[in-house]
Short mmCIF file of C-alpha atoms and ligand atoms in Angstrom, two decimals:
data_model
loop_
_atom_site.label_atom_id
_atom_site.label_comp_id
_atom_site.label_asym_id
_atom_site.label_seq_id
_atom_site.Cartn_x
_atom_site.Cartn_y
_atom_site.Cartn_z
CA UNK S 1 -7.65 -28.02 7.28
CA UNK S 2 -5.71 -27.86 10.57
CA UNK S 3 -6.92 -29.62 13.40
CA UNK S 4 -7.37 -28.70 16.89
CA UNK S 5 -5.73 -29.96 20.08
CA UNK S 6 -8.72 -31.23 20.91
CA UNK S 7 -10.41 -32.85 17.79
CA UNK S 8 -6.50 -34.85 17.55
CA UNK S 9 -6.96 -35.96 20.97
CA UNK S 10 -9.85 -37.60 19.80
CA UNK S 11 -7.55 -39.53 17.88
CA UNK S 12 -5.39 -40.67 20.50
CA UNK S 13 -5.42 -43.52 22.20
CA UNK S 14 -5.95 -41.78 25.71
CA UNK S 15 -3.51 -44.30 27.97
CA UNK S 16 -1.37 -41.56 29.21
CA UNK S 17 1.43 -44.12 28.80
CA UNK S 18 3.84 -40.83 28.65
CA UNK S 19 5.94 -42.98 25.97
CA UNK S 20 5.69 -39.75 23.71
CA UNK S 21 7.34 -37.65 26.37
CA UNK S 22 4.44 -36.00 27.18
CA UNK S 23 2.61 -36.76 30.65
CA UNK S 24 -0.75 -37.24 28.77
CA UNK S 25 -2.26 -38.03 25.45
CA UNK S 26 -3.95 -34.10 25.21
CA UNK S 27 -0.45 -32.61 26.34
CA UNK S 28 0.97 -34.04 23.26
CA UNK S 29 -2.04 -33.65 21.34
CA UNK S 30 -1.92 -29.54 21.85
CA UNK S 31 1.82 -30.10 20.74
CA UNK S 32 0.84 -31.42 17.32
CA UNK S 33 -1.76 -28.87 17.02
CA UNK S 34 0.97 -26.58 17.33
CA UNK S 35 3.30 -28.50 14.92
CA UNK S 36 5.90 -28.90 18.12
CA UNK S 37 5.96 -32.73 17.91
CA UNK S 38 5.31 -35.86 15.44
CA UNK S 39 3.06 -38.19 15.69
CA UNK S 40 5.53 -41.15 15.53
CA UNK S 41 6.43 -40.58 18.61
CA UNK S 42 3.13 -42.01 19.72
CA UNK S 43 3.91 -45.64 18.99
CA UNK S 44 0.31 -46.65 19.34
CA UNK S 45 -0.92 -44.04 17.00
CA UNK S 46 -3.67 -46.11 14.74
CA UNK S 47 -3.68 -46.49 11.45
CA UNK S 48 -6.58 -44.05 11.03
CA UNK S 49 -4.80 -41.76 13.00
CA UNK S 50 -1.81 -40.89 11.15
CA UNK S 51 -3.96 -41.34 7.59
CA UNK S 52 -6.49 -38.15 9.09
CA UNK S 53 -3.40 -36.76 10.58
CA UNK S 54 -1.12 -36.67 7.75
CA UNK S 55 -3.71 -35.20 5.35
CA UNK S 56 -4.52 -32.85 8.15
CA UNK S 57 -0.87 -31.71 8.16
CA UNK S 58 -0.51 -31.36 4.36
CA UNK S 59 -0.12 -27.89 3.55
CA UNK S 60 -3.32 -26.64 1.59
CA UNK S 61 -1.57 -25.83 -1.76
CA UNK S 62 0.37 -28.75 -3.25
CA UNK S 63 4.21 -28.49 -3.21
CA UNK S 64 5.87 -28.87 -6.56
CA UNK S 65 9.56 -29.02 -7.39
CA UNK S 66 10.50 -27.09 -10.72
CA UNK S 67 14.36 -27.49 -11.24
CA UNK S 68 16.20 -27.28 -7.62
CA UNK S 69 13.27 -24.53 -6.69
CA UNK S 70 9.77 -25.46 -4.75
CA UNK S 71 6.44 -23.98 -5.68
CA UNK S 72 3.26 -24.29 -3.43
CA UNK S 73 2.97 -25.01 -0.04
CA UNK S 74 1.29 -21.92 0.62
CA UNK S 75 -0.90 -22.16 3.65
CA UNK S 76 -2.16 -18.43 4.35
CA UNK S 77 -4.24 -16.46 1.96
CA UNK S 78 -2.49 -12.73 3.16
CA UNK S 79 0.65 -12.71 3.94
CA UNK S 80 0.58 -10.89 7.61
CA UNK S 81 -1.72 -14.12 8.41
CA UNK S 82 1.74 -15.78 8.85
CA UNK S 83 4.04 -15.90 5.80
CA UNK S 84 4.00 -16.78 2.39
CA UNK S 85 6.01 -19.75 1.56
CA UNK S 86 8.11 -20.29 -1.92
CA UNK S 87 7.75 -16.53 -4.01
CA UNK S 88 6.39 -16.69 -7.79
CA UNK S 89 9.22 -18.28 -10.27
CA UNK S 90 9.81 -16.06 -12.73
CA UNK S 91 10.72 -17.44 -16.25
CA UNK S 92 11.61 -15.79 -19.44
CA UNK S 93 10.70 -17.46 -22.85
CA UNK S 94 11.27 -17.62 -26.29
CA UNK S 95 10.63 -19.54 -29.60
CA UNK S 96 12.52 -21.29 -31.90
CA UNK S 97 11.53 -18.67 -34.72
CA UNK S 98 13.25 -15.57 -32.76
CA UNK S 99 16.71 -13.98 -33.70
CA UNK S 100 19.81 -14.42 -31.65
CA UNK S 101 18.32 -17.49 -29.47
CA UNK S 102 22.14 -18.23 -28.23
CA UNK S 103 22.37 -15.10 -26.77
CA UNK S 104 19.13 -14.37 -25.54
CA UNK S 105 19.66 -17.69 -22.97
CA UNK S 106 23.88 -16.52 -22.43
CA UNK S 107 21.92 -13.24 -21.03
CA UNK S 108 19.19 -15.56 -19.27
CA UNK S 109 22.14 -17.54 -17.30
CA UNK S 110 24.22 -14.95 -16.79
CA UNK S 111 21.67 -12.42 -15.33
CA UNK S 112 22.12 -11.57 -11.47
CA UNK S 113 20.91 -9.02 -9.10
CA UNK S 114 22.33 -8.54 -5.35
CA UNK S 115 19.52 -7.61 -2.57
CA UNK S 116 20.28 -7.62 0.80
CA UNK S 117 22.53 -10.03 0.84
CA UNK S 118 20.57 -12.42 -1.62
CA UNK S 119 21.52 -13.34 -5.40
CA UNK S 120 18.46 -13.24 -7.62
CA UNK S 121 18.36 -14.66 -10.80
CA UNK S 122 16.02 -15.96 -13.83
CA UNK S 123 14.00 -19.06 -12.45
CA UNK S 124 13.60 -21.10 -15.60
CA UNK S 125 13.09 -20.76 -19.70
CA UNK S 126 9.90 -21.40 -21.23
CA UNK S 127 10.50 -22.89 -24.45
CA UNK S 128 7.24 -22.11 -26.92
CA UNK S 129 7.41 -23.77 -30.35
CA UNK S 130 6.36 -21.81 -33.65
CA UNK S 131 8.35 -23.82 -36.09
CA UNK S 132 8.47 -27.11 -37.18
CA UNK S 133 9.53 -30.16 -34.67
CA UNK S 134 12.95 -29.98 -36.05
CA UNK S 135 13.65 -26.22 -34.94
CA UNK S 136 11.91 -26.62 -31.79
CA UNK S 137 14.19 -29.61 -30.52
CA UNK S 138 17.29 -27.37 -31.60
CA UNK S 139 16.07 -24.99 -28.95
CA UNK S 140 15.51 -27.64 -26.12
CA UNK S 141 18.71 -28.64 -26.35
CA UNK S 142 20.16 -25.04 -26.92
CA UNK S 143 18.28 -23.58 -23.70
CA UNK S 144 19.84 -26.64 -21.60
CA UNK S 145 23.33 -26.72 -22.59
CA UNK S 146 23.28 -22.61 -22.29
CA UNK S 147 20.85 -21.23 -20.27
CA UNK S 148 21.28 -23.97 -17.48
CA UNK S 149 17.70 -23.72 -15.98
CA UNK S 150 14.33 -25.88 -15.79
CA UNK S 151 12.36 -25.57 -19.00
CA UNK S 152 8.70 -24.69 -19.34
CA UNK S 153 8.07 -26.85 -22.19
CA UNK S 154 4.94 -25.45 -24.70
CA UNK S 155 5.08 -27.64 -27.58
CA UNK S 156 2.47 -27.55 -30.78
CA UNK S 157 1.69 -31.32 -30.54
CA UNK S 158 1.98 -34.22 -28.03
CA UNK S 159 4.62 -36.00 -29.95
CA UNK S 160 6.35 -32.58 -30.00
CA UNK S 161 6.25 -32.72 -26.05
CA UNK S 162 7.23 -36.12 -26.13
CA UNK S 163 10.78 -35.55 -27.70
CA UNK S 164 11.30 -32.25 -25.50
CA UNK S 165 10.05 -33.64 -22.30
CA UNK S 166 12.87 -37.03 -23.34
CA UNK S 167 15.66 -33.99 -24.05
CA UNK S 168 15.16 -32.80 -20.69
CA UNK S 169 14.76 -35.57 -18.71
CA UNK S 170 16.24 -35.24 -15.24
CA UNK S 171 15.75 -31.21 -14.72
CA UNK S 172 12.49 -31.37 -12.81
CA UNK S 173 11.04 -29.02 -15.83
CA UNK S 174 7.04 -28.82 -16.62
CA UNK S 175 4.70 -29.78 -19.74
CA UNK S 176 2.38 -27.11 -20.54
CA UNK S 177 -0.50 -27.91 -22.43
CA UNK S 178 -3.07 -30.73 -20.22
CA UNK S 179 -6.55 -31.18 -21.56
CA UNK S 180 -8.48 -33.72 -20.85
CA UNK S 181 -7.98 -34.86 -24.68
CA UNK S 182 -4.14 -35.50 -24.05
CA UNK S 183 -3.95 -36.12 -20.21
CA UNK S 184 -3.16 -39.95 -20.39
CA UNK S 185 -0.38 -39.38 -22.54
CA UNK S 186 1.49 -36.54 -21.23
CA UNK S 187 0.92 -37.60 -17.75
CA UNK S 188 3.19 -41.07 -19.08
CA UNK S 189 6.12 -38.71 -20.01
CA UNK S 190 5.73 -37.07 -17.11
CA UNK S 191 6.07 -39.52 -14.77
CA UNK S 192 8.95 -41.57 -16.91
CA UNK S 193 10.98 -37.83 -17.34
CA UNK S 194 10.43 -36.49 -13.64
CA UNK S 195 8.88 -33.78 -15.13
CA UNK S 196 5.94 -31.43 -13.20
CA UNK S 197 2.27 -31.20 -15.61
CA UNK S 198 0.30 -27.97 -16.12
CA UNK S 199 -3.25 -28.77 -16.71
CA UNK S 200 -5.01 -26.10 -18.69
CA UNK S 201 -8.62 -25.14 -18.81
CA UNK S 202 -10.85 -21.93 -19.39
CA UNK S 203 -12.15 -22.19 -16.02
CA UNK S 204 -12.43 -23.39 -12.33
CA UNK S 205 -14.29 -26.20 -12.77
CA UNK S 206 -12.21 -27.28 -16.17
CA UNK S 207 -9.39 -26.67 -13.74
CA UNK S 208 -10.91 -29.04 -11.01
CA UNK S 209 -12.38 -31.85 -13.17
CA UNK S 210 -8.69 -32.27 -14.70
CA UNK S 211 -6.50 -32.38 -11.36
CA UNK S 212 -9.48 -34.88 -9.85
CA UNK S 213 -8.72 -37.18 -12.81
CA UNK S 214 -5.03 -36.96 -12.51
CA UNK S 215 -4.82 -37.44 -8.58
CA UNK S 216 -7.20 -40.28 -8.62
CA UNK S 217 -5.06 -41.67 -10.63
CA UNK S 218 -2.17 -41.26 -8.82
CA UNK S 219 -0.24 -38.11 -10.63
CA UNK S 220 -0.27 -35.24 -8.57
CA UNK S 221 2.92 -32.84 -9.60
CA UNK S 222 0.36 -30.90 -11.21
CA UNK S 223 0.51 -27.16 -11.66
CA UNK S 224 -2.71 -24.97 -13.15
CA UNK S 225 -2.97 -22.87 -15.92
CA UNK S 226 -6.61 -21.02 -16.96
CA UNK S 227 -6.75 -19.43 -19.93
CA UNK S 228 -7.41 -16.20 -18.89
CA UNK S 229 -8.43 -13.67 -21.57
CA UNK S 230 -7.76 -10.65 -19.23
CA UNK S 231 -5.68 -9.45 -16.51
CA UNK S 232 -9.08 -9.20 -14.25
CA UNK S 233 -10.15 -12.55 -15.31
CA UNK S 234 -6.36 -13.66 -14.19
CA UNK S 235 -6.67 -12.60 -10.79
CA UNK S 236 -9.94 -13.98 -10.62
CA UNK S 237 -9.26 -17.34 -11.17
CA UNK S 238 -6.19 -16.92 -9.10
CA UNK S 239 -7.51 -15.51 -6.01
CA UNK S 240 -10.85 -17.97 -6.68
CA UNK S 241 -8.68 -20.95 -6.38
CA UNK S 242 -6.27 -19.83 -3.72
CA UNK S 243 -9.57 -19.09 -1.51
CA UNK S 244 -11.17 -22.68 -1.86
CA UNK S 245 -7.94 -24.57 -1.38
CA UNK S 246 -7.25 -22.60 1.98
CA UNK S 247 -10.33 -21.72 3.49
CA UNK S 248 -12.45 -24.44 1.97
CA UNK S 249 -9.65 -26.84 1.90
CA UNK S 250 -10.33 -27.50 -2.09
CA UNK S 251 -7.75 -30.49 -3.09
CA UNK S 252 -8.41 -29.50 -6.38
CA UNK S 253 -7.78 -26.27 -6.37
CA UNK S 254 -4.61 -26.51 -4.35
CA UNK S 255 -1.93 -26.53 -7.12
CA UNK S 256 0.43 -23.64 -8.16
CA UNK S 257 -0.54 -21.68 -10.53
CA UNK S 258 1.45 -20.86 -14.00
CA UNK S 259 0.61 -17.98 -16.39
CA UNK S 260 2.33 -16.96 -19.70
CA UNK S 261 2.13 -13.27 -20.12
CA UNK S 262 1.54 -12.71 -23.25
CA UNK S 263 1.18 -8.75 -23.98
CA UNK S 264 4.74 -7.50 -25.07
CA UNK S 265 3.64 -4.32 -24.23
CA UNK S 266 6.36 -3.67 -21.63
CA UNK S 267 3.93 -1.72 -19.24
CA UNK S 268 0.98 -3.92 -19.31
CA UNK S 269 2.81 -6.85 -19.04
CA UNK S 270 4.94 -5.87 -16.26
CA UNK S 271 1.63 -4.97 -14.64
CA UNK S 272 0.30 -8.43 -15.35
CA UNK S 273 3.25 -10.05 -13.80
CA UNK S 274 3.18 -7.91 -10.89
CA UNK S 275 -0.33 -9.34 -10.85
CA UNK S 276 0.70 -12.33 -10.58
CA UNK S 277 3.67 -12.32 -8.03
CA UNK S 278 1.19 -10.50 -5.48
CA UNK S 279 -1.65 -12.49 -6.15
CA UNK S 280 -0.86 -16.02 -6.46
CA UNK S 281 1.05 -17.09 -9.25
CA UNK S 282 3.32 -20.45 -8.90
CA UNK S 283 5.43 -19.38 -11.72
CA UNK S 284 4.90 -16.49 -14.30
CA UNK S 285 6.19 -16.70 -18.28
CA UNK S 286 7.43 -12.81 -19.20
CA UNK S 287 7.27 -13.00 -23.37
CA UNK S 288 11.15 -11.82 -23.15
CA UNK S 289 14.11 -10.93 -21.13
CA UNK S 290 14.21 -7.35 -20.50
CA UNK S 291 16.52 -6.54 -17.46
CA UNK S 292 15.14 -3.24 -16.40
CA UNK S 293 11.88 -5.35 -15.80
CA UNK S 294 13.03 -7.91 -14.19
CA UNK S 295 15.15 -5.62 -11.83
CA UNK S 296 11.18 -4.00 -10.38
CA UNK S 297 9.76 -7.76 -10.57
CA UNK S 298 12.62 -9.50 -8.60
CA UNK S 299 12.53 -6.67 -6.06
CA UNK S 300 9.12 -6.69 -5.63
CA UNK S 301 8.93 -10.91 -5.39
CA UNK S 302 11.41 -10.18 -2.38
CA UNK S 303 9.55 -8.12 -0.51
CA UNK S 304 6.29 -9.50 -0.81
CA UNK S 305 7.78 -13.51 -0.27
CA UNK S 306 10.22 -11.81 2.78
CA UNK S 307 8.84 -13.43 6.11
CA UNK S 308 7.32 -10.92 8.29
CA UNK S 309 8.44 -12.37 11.55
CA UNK S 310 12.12 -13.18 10.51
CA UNK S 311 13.75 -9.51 9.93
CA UNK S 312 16.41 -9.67 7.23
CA UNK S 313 20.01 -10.76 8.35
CA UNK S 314 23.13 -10.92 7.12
CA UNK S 315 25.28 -13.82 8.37
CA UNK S 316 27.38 -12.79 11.50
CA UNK S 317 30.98 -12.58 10.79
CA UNK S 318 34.04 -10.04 10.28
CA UNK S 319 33.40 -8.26 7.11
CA UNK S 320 36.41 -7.20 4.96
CA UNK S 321 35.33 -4.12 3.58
CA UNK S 322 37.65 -2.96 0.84
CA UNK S 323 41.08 -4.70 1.53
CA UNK S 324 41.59 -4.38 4.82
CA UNK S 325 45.39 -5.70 6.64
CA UNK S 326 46.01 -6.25 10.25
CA UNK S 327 46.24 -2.22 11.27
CA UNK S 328 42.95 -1.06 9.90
CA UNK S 329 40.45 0.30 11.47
CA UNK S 330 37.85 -2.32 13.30
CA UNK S 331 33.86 -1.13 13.40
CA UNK S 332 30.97 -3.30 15.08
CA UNK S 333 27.50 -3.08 13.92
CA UNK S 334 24.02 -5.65 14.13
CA UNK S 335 23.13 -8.33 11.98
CA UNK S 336 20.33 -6.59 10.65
CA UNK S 337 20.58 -6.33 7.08
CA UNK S 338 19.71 -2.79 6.79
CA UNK S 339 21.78 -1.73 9.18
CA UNK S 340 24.69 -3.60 7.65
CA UNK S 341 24.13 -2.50 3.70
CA UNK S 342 24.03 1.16 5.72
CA UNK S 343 27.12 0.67 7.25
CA UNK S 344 29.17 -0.67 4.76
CA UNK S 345 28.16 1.32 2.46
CA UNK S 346 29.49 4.64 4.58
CA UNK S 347 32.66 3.15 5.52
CA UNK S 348 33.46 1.82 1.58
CA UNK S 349 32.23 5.89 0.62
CA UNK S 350 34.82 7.10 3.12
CA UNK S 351 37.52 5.66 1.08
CA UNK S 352 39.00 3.24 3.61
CA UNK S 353 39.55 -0.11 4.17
CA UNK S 354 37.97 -1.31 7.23
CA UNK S 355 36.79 -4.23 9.04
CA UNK S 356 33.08 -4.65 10.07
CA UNK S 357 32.26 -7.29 12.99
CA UNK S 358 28.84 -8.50 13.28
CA UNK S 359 27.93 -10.77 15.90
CA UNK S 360 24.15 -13.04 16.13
CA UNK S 361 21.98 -10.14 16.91
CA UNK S 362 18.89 -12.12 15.16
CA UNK S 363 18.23 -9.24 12.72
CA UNK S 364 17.59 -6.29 15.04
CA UNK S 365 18.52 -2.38 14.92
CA UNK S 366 20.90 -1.86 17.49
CA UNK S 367 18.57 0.18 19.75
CA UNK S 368 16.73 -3.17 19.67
CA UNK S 369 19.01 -6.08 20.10
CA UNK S 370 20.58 -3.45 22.68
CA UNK S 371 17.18 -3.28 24.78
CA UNK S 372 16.67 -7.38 24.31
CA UNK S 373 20.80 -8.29 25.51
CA UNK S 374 21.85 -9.53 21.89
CA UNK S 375 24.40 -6.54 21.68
CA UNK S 376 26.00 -5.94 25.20
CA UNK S 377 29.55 -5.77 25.37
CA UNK S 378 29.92 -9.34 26.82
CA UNK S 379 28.26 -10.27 23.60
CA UNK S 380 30.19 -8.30 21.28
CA UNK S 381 33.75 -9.18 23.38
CA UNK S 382 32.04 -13.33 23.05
CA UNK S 383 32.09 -13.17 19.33
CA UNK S 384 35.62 -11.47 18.58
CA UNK S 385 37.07 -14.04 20.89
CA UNK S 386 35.68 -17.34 19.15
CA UNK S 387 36.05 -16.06 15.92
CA UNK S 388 39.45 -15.70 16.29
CA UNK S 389 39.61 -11.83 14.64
CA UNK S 390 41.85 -10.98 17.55
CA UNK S 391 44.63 -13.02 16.24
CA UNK S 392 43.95 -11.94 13.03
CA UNK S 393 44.71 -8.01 13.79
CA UNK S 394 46.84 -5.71 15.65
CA UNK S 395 44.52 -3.09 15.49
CA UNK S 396 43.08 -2.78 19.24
CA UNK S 397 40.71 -0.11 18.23
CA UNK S 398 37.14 -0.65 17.78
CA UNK S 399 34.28 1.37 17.09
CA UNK S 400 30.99 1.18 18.10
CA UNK S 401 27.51 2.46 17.13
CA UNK S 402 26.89 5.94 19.13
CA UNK S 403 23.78 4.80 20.47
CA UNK S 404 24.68 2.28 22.28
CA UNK S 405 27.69 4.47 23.96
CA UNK S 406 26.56 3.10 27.60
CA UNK S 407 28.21 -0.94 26.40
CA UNK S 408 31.65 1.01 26.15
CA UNK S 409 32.86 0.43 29.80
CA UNK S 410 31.47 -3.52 29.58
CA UNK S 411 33.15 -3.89 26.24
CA UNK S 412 36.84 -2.55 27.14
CA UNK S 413 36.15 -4.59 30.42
CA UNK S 414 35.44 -7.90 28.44
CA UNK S 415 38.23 -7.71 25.58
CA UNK S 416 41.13 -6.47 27.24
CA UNK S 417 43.83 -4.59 25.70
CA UNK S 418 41.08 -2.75 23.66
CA UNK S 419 39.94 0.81 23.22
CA UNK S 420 36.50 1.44 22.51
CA UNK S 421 35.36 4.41 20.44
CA UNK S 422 32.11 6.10 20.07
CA UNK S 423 30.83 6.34 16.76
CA UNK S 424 28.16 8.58 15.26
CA UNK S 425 24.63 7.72 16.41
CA UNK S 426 23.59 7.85 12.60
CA UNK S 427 25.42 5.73 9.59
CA UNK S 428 25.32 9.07 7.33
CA UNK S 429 27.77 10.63 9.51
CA UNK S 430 29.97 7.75 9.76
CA UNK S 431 32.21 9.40 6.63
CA UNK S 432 32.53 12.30 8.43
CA UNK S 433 33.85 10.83 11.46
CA UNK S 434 36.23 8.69 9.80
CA UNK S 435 37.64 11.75 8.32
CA UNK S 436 37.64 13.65 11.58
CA UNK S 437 38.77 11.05 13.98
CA UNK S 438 40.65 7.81 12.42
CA UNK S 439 42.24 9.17 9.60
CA UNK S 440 42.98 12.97 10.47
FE1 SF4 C 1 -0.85 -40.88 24.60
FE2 SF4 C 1 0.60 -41.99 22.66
FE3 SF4 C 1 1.70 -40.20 24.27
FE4 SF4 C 1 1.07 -42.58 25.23
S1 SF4 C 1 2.59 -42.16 23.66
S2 SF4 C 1 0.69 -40.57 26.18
S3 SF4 C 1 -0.77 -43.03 24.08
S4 SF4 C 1 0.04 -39.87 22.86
#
């Protein structure tokens, strides 16, 4: 749990030496509170200082790495309590006794969707084995020469596991499958593959007993997986062990959570998963790769795992849109991802090629980065000239939202040898005035 200003000054040594750059020991104790400073810049923090402090300071659900991805770290239980951290991995899988494996993990790779800006794709492949050993090695080594993705690895037996976890050595993949009957012994492969560990139990305290045994010992890239036997006991455990790790500050509940979904039933299991991506899941299975429901799962992930204080952006830069040359028309709208998708969209309906400048306006409307000086016409005039568009174009047109008509004067006065033009207040109408005005 997170400590106060004042409980860390307790921990201090209390010299007011100022060595830490703060004039006294509670100054830069309220700055660790805060998380604005480290404690080794104290350099006569004890020993029992920075062991209290650094568990203090550990988020309350355990990171884990699966493939290049991070899981965990979650430190609120809603999400407009601050943010939610690393959204739900979402993995497809299959078994060595289904039809057209090679193409069902081609799809798998090849799989994208665009939002806002961001490219979404399949997380992992969970790998469950029907068959015999011989089949279900075929299909480790299938799903990482093709599929290119961290496995999920559900084997029948722990020799099974052994050969898999071996196979994929080196891709930060997970064992399913932890009781306390075969901890010892996948925990070894675990550790000698770099693989993560689900530990699997019917309920909390199964759950708990299991990652207790494996921390003490000194293994602790652990997810958890209850055997649920319904969607309400799902969310249940879930939101049961999400609760003690944060508010209770549970070790032993504060792992990632990974569920298989097992209904095929397209509705109820894209209700399950939804289940899980709202309420806690670390990384969900989905029993097979169905596009239209990973479209409504991957949108959803991204709004619900979208900080709330950091509005989306798009990178500032000139945007070709279409294939612009150096006498096309020049537009300027915010960062704002909204606004920008809007925009672009209206020009690339109109027909034209264009080019859209977007300057830093830290992800506001343009009402709003107008009001808060992000998108004067010093600003705007600032970014054309270090980018170096000017060169670029001969075009010495631009034009600029409508409702921010009042920046005209400041921007003509700023970029010389420009003409500003008033666009429509509203990106709808921008088709129409391209038609009316630039290319009439
Ligand atoms: Fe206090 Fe350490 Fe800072 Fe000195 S360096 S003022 S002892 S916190």
């Amino acid at each position: 749990m997170a400590l106060s200003g004042l409980q860390i000054q307790k921990l201090l040594p209390k010299t007011n030496c100022k060595e830490c750059g703060s004039n006294t020991c509670l100054a830069f104790a309220m700055k660790l509170a805060a998380k604005k400073a480290n404690l080794s810049e104290c350099p006569y923090a004890s020993d029992e200082a920075k062991q209290i402090l650094g568990a203090a300071s550990e988020p309350p659900v355990k990171g884990v790495a699966v493939g290049e991805a991070r899981i965990g770290e979650e430190t609120v239980l809603y999400r407009h309590e601050k943010t939610f951290v690393h959204g739900t991995l979402l993995a497809v899988n299959i078994d060595d006794t289904a039809p057209d494996i090679d193409t069902t993990l081609a799809s798998i790779r090849d799989y994208k969707l665009e939002r806002v800006g961001e490219v979404l794709m399949v997380d992992a492949v969970a790998l469950t084995q029907k068959g015999d050993d011989e089949s279900f090695f075929t299909l480790v080594k299938k799903a990482l020469e093709v599929a290119e993705r961290p496995l999920i690895i559900r084997a029948k037996s722990d020799s099974a596991a052994a050969e898999a976890a071996k196979l994929a050595a080196g891709t930060k993949s997970v064992l399913c499958g932890a009781t306390a009957d075969n901890a010892a012994a996948l925990r070894k492969l675990c550790e000698e593959y770099g693989h993560a560990l689900a530990v699997t139990a019917g309920d909390v305290d199964g759950i708990t007993a299991l990652t207790e045994e494996f921390k003490a010992g000194g293994f602790n890239e652990l997810l958890v997986e209850f055997n649920s036997e319904s969607l309400a006991e799902a969310f249940q455990n879930n939101s049961i062990a999400r609760f003690a790790a944060i508010r209770h500050s549970l070790k032993p509940l504060g792992y990632p959570a990974l569920r298989f979904i097992e209904d095929t039933d397209l509705l109820e299991g894209t209700v399950e998963a939804v289940t899980e991506i709202c309420k806690y899941g670390g990384v969900c299975v989905l029993p097979s790769f169905d596009p239209a429901q990973l479209v409504a799962l991957m949108t959803l992930r991204l709004n619900i795992f979208t900080d709330p204080q950091k509005p989306i952006q798009v990178e500032p830069k000139v945007y070709a849109i279409g294939e612009p040359d150096r006498n096309s028309p020049v537009f300027v709208t915010t960062n704002f991802s909204l606004t920008y998708f809007l925009v672009s969209g209206e020009i690339e309906n109109s027909g034209i090629s264009a080019w859209l400048v977007i300057p830093e306006c830290e992800g506001m409307s343009v009402l709003t980065s107008w009001a808060a000086g992000k998108f004067s016409g010093t600003h705007i005039a600032k970014f054309i000239k270090e980018s170096g568009f000017e060169a670029e174009v001969d075009t010495r047109e631009i034009v600029i939202p409508g409702y921010v008509a009042q920046i005209s004067g400041e921007l003509e006065e700023s970029l010389p040898g420009w003409k500003v033009l008033v666009g429509p207040q509203e990106s709808a109408d921008i088709e129409a005035y391209i038609k009316s005005v630039l290319t009439k």
